[in-house]
Amino acid sequence: MAETTKVVARKRDRAGKGGARSSRRDGLIPAVIYGDKQPPMMIAVEPKSIERIMHREGFFNHRLSIDVDGQGHDVLPRDVQVDPVTDKPLHLDFLRIGPDSIITVQVPVHFKNEAAAPGIKRGGVLNVVMHEITVRTKPATIPEFFEVDLTGLEIGHSIHLSALKVPEGVRMVTRDKNPTVASIAAPTVVREAAAEAAAQAAAEADLLLRRHGGQDWETVPIHPLVGERLDLAYYDPDHRYRWRGHEWTFRQYILRYIRWAPYLY
């Protein structure tokens, strides 16, 4: 379970923008504690006690104990407003929690023993579908993270939600009954997708050329400084373009057409 971190704060006398600006001038971060059927409490947080944990993984499911003028409050971070330039926190929202509160949090997923997975050793790619898992539980039983062991997994294998170890008192919240958390995909999937895209691009270019000049004869432009145009370059059945003794592949023909066409229209 995630440990509780202590944060130092003090009460604010004023609410609203004026009170928030006053706290920032004093070097503090304005914040509010709400929830658990109690009235909201305006506070100002010491920056050092919160900034060192803000950027840690799982900050929003990390229990905090806020000491406000000697009185402790158990809370969960709910929202952080940051300065778009300095990335410093401008305002914090905390949800007050009691011992019997049922809360919803996002728990990160960790993967271990990638080197022990034969599928990854042979070039497979770990495809992570769920980086975080939503759970409902009491504050005392919030998991710090879920761990997935990849030992022995081959290419094509998948890890589903039912394979995770769920602590007692924790209920997972998902739309599907048993969704996929991660899988090991074959590297050829990427290559096949790239080859398909290249074939489609070649087909579109061939269609463009045929529309420009006809089925068997094409007009091939060159740089105007040469002083002449390449007219009626013959396209023979073995997919090579010929003109005045020059022979080009389909790729070379396309490159020349794209390069010099803007000078001629």
GROMACS .gro file of C-alpha atoms in nm:
model
  265
    1MET     CA    1   0.000   0.000   0.000
    2ALA     CA    2   0.110   0.357  -0.065
    3GLU     CA    3   0.266   0.536   0.229
    4THR     CA    4   0.133   0.863   0.373
    5THR     CA    5   0.335   1.182   0.322
    6LYS     CA    6   0.316   1.476   0.561
    7VAL     CA    7   0.255   1.826   0.423
    8VAL     CA    8   0.279   2.151   0.622
    9ALA     CA    9   0.016   2.423   0.574
   10ARG     CA   10  -0.165   2.702   0.753
   11LYS     CA   11  -0.515   2.847   0.735
   12ARG     CA   12  -0.599   3.135   0.503
   13ASP     CA   13  -0.799   3.425   0.636
   14ARG     CA   14  -0.945   3.524   0.302
   15ALA     CA   15  -1.092   3.330   0.010
   16GLY     CA   16  -1.099   3.432  -0.355
   17LYS     CA   17  -0.835   3.581  -0.581
   18GLY     CA   18  -0.722   3.841  -0.330
   19GLY     CA   19  -0.645   3.581  -0.063
   20ALA     CA   20  -0.471   3.359  -0.318
   21ARG     CA   21  -0.246   3.642  -0.439
   22SER     CA   22  -0.163   3.732  -0.079
   23SER     CA   23  -0.052   3.372  -0.011
   24ARG     CA   24   0.166   3.367  -0.322
   25ARG     CA   25   0.333   3.693  -0.218
   26ASP     CA   26   0.422   3.521   0.110
   27GLY     CA   27   0.585   3.235  -0.083
   28LEU     CA   28   0.301   2.986  -0.019
   29ILE     CA   29   0.067   2.792  -0.247
   30PRO     CA   30  -0.307   2.858  -0.199
   31ALA     CA   31  -0.516   2.543  -0.163
   32VAL     CA   32  -0.851   2.411  -0.043
   33ILE     CA   33  -0.958   2.099   0.148
   34TYR     CA   34  -1.313   1.977   0.084
   35GLY     CA   35  -1.529   1.667   0.113
   36ASP     CA   36  -1.629   1.411   0.377
   37LYS     CA   37  -1.946   1.611   0.448
   38GLN     CA   38  -1.749   1.896   0.607
   39PRO     CA   39  -1.722   2.262   0.505
   40PRO     CA   40  -1.429   2.358   0.277
   41MET     CA   41  -1.112   2.483   0.446
   42MET     CA   42  -0.892   2.745   0.279
   43ILE     CA   43  -0.523   2.680   0.342
   44ALA     CA   44  -0.178   2.785   0.218
   45VAL     CA   45   0.080   2.508   0.165
   46GLU     CA   46   0.455   2.525   0.213
   47PRO     CA   47   0.601   2.475  -0.139
   48LYS     CA   48   0.893   2.256  -0.032
   49SER     CA   49   0.665   2.000   0.133
   50ILE     CA   50   0.453   1.948  -0.180
   51GLU     CA   51   0.678   2.016  -0.481
   52ARG     CA   52   0.910   1.726  -0.402
   53ILE     CA   53   0.626   1.475  -0.441
   54MET     CA   54   0.413   1.644  -0.708
   55HIS     CA   55   0.596   1.495  -1.005
   56ARG     CA   56   0.618   1.143  -0.868
   57GLU     CA   57   0.424   0.863  -1.032
   58GLY     CA   58   0.082   0.811  -0.879
   59PHE     CA   59   0.065   1.151  -0.710
   60PHE     CA   60  -0.315   1.164  -0.732
   61ASN     CA   61  -0.360   0.830  -0.554
   62HIS     CA   62  -0.101   0.913  -0.287
   63ARG     CA   63  -0.238   0.976   0.063
   64LEU     CA   64  -0.127   1.298   0.228
   65SER     CA   65  -0.151   1.412   0.587
   66ILE     CA   66  -0.178   1.792   0.592
   67ASP     CA   67  -0.077   1.955   0.919
   68VAL     CA   68  -0.283   2.275   0.945
   69ASP     CA   69  -0.177   2.471   1.252
   70GLY     CA   70  -0.114   2.150   1.446
   71GLN     CA   71  -0.428   1.966   1.329
   72GLY     CA   72  -0.391   1.673   1.086
   73HIS     CA   73  -0.616   1.612   0.784
   74ASP     CA   74  -0.602   1.296   0.571
   75VAL     CA   75  -0.649   1.393   0.205
   76LEU     CA   76  -0.594   1.289  -0.155
   77PRO     CA   77  -0.475   1.535  -0.424
   78ARG     CA   78  -0.751   1.604  -0.673
   79ASP     CA   79  -0.632   1.894  -0.890
   80VAL     CA   80  -0.318   2.101  -0.948
   81GLN     CA   81  -0.311   2.430  -1.140
   82VAL     CA   82   0.038   2.516  -1.266
   83ASP     CA   83   0.196   2.822  -1.424
   84PRO     CA   84   0.226   2.761  -1.801
   85VAL     CA   85   0.572   2.922  -1.812
   86THR     CA   86   0.748   2.822  -1.490
   87ASP     CA   87   0.552   2.498  -1.427
   88LYS     CA   88   0.519   2.601  -1.062
   89PRO     CA   89   0.196   2.510  -0.878
   90LEU     CA   90  -0.052   2.797  -0.847
   91HIS     CA   91  -0.338   2.626  -0.664
   92LEU     CA   92  -0.411   2.284  -0.514
   93ASP     CA   93  -0.734   2.096  -0.444
   94PHE     CA   94  -0.742   1.821  -0.179
   95LEU     CA   95  -1.021   1.573  -0.107
   96ARG     CA   96  -1.073   1.506   0.261
   97ILE     CA   97  -1.103   1.133   0.333
   98GLY     CA   98  -1.227   0.942   0.635
   99PRO     CA   99  -1.147   0.586   0.745
  100ASP     CA  100  -1.468   0.450   0.585
  101SER     CA  101  -1.463   0.661   0.268
  102ILE     CA  102  -1.489   0.478  -0.065
  103ILE     CA  103  -1.284   0.658  -0.328
  104THR     CA  104  -1.198   0.614  -0.695
  105VAL     CA  105  -0.832   0.642  -0.795
  106GLN     CA  106  -0.604   0.561  -1.089
  107VAL     CA  107  -0.333   0.306  -1.005
  108PRO     CA  108  -0.028   0.280  -1.238
  109VAL     CA  109   0.084  -0.048  -1.395
  110HIS     CA  110   0.448  -0.163  -1.379
  111PHE     CA  111   0.610  -0.431  -1.596
  112LYS     CA  112   0.905  -0.643  -1.487
  113ASN     CA  113   1.136  -0.913  -1.632
  114GLU     CA  114   1.124  -0.791  -1.991
  115ALA     CA  115   1.462  -0.958  -2.045
  116ALA     CA  116   1.308  -1.291  -1.943
  117ALA     CA  117   1.039  -1.276  -2.213
  118PRO     CA  118   1.140  -1.487  -2.518
  119GLY     CA  119   0.907  -1.288  -2.743
  120ILE     CA  120   1.085  -0.960  -2.663
  121LYS     CA  121   1.426  -1.125  -2.707
  122ARG     CA  122   1.329  -1.222  -3.062
  123GLY     CA  123   1.238  -0.865  -3.150
  124GLY     CA  124   0.880  -0.849  -3.025
  125VAL     CA  125   0.739  -0.518  -2.901
  126LEU     CA  126   0.565  -0.472  -2.567
  127ASN     CA  127   0.234  -0.303  -2.650
  128VAL     CA  128   0.094  -0.144  -2.332
  129VAL     CA  129  -0.283  -0.096  -2.356
  130MET     CA  130  -0.355   0.014  -1.998
  131HIS     CA  131  -0.097   0.236  -1.828
  132GLU     CA  132  -0.331   0.294  -1.533
  133ILE     CA  133  -0.622   0.098  -1.386
  134THR     CA  134  -0.922   0.258  -1.216
  135VAL     CA  135  -1.014   0.108  -0.878
  136ARG     CA  136  -1.260   0.180  -0.595
  137THR     CA  137  -1.142   0.114  -0.244
  138LYS     CA  138  -1.095   0.257   0.104
  139PRO     CA  139  -0.802   0.493   0.169
  140ALA     CA  140  -0.612   0.235   0.373
  141THR     CA  141  -0.607  -0.021   0.090
  142ILE     CA  142  -0.506   0.194  -0.209
  143PRO     CA  143  -0.243  -0.005  -0.406
  144GLU     CA  144   0.075   0.183  -0.491
  145PHE     CA  145   0.091   0.006  -0.830
  146PHE     CA  146  -0.001  -0.316  -1.008
  147GLU     CA  147   0.287  -0.534  -1.125
  148VAL     CA  148   0.289  -0.753  -1.436
  149ASP     CA  149   0.550  -1.029  -1.477
  150LEU     CA  150   0.654  -1.083  -1.840
  151THR     CA  151   0.861  -1.397  -1.775
  152GLY     CA  152   0.812  -1.665  -2.042
  153LEU     CA  153   0.578  -1.466  -2.267
  154GLU     CA  154   0.604  -1.527  -2.640
  155ILE     CA  155   0.508  -1.312  -2.938
  156GLY     CA  156   0.130  -1.296  -2.962
  157HIS     CA  157   0.068  -1.349  -2.592
  158SER     CA  158  -0.155  -1.107  -2.402
  159ILE     CA  159  -0.191  -1.017  -2.035
  160HIS     CA  160  -0.547  -0.961  -1.922
  161LEU     CA  161  -0.687  -0.785  -1.616
  162SER     CA  162  -0.772  -1.114  -1.450
  163ALA     CA  163  -0.400  -1.201  -1.434
  164LEU     CA  164  -0.323  -0.916  -1.190
  165LYS     CA  165  -0.303  -0.965  -0.817
  166VAL     CA  166  -0.573  -0.750  -0.661
  167PRO     CA  167  -0.555  -0.678  -0.286
  168GLU     CA  168  -0.856  -0.758  -0.073
  169GLY     CA  169  -1.106  -0.476  -0.056
  170VAL     CA  170  -1.006  -0.333  -0.396
  171ARG     CA  171  -1.257  -0.340  -0.683
  172MET     CA  172  -1.151  -0.270  -1.041
  173VAL     CA  173  -1.368  -0.041  -1.251
  174THR     CA  174  -1.370  -0.130  -1.623
  175ARG     CA  175  -1.613  -0.122  -1.913
  176ASP     CA  176  -1.510  -0.464  -2.043
  177LYS     CA  177  -1.528  -0.782  -1.840
  178ASN     CA  178  -1.163  -0.883  -1.883
  179PRO     CA  179  -0.975  -0.620  -2.091
  180THR     CA  180  -0.622  -0.659  -2.222
  181VAL     CA  181  -0.354  -0.484  -2.015
  182ALA     CA  182  -0.063  -0.547  -2.253
  183SER     CA  183   0.053  -0.776  -2.531
  184ILE     CA  184   0.372  -0.872  -2.713
  185ALA     CA  185   0.334  -0.783  -3.080
  186ALA     CA  186   0.541  -0.914  -3.369
  187PRO     CA  187   0.785  -0.659  -3.520
  188THR     CA  188   0.666  -0.752  -3.872
  189VAL     CA  189   0.340  -0.570  -3.802
  190VAL     CA  190   0.524  -0.240  -3.824
  191ARG     CA  191   0.710  -0.339  -4.139
  192GLU     CA  192   0.394  -0.462  -4.309
  193ALA     CA  193   0.217  -0.137  -4.231
  194ALA     CA  194   0.507   0.062  -4.378
  195ALA     CA  195   0.514  -0.155  -4.692
  196GLU     CA  196   0.138  -0.113  -4.737
  197ALA     CA  197   0.168   0.265  -4.707
  198ALA     CA  198   0.452   0.270  -4.962
  199ALA     CA  199   0.251   0.059  -5.208
  200GLN     CA  200  -0.048   0.289  -5.173
  201ALA     CA  201   0.168   0.597  -5.233
  202ALA     CA  202   0.319   0.437  -5.544
  203ALA     CA  203  -0.028   0.353  -5.678
  204GLU     CA  204  -0.148   0.710  -5.626
  205ALA     CA  205   0.161   0.848  -5.801
  206ASP     CA  206   0.112   0.612  -6.096
  207LEU     CA  207  -0.251   0.722  -6.124
  208LEU     CA  208  -0.141   1.088  -6.121
  209LEU     CA  209   0.104   1.030  -6.406
  210ARG     CA  210  -0.147   0.842  -6.617
  211ARG     CA  211  -0.406   1.117  -6.572
  212HIS     CA  212  -0.145   1.375  -6.672
  213GLY     CA  213  -0.036   1.224  -7.000
  214GLY     CA  214  -0.234   0.917  -7.090
  215GLN     CA  215  -0.184   0.543  -7.073
  216ASP     CA  216   0.147   0.502  -7.261
  217TRP     CA  217   0.285   0.849  -7.319
  218GLU     CA  218   0.385   1.104  -7.054
  219THR     CA  219   0.517   1.461  -7.063
  220VAL     CA  220   0.834   1.482  -6.854
  221PRO     CA  221   0.934   1.837  -6.744
  222ILE     CA  222   1.291   1.938  -6.668
  223HIS     CA  223   1.456   2.252  -6.527
  224PRO     CA  224   1.373   2.550  -6.755
  225LEU     CA  225   1.738   2.664  -6.758
  226VAL     CA  226   1.821   2.360  -6.970
  227GLY     CA  227   1.628   2.525  -7.251
  228GLU     CA  228   1.404   2.238  -7.356
  229ARG     CA  229   1.133   2.009  -7.229
  230LEU     CA  230   1.131   1.633  -7.222
  231ASP     CA  231   0.824   1.561  -7.430
  232LEU     CA  232   0.678   1.219  -7.495
  233ALA     CA  233   0.899   1.007  -7.277
  234TYR     CA  234   0.799   0.654  -7.353
  235TYR     CA  235   0.673   0.427  -7.071
  236ASP     CA  236   0.746   0.070  -7.174
  237PRO     CA  237   0.582  -0.246  -7.033
  238ASP     CA  238   0.878  -0.336  -6.808
  239HIS     CA  239   0.807  -0.019  -6.604
  240ARG     CA  240   1.106   0.188  -6.724
  241TYR     CA  241   1.085   0.534  -6.874
  242ARG     CA  242   1.300   0.610  -7.182
  243TRP     CA  243   1.383   0.943  -7.348
  244ARG     CA  244   1.667   1.020  -7.594
  245GLY     CA  245   1.883   0.737  -7.471
  246HIS     CA  246   1.814   0.799  -7.102
  247GLU     CA  247   1.655   0.521  -6.902
  248TRP     CA  248   1.489   0.585  -6.564
  249THR     CA  249   1.321   0.367  -6.309
  250PHE     CA  250   0.971   0.449  -6.195
  251ARG     CA  251   1.109   0.605  -5.875
  252GLN     CA  252   1.353   0.827  -6.067
  253TYR     CA  253   1.075   0.937  -6.300
  254ILE     CA  254   0.849   1.032  -6.008
  255LEU     CA  255   1.126   1.229  -5.837
  256ARG     CA  256   1.202   1.427  -6.151
  257TYR     CA  257   0.836   1.499  -6.210
  258ILE     CA  258   0.777   1.625  -5.854
  259ARG     CA  259   1.100   1.827  -5.851
  260TRP     CA  260   1.047   2.032  -6.169
  261ALA     CA  261   0.670   2.047  -6.211
  262PRO     CA  262   0.632   2.376  -6.013
  263TYR     CA  263   0.845   2.557  -6.275
  264LEU     CA  264   0.617   2.465  -6.561
  265TYR     CA  265   0.263   2.548  -6.438
   0.00000   0.00000   0.00000
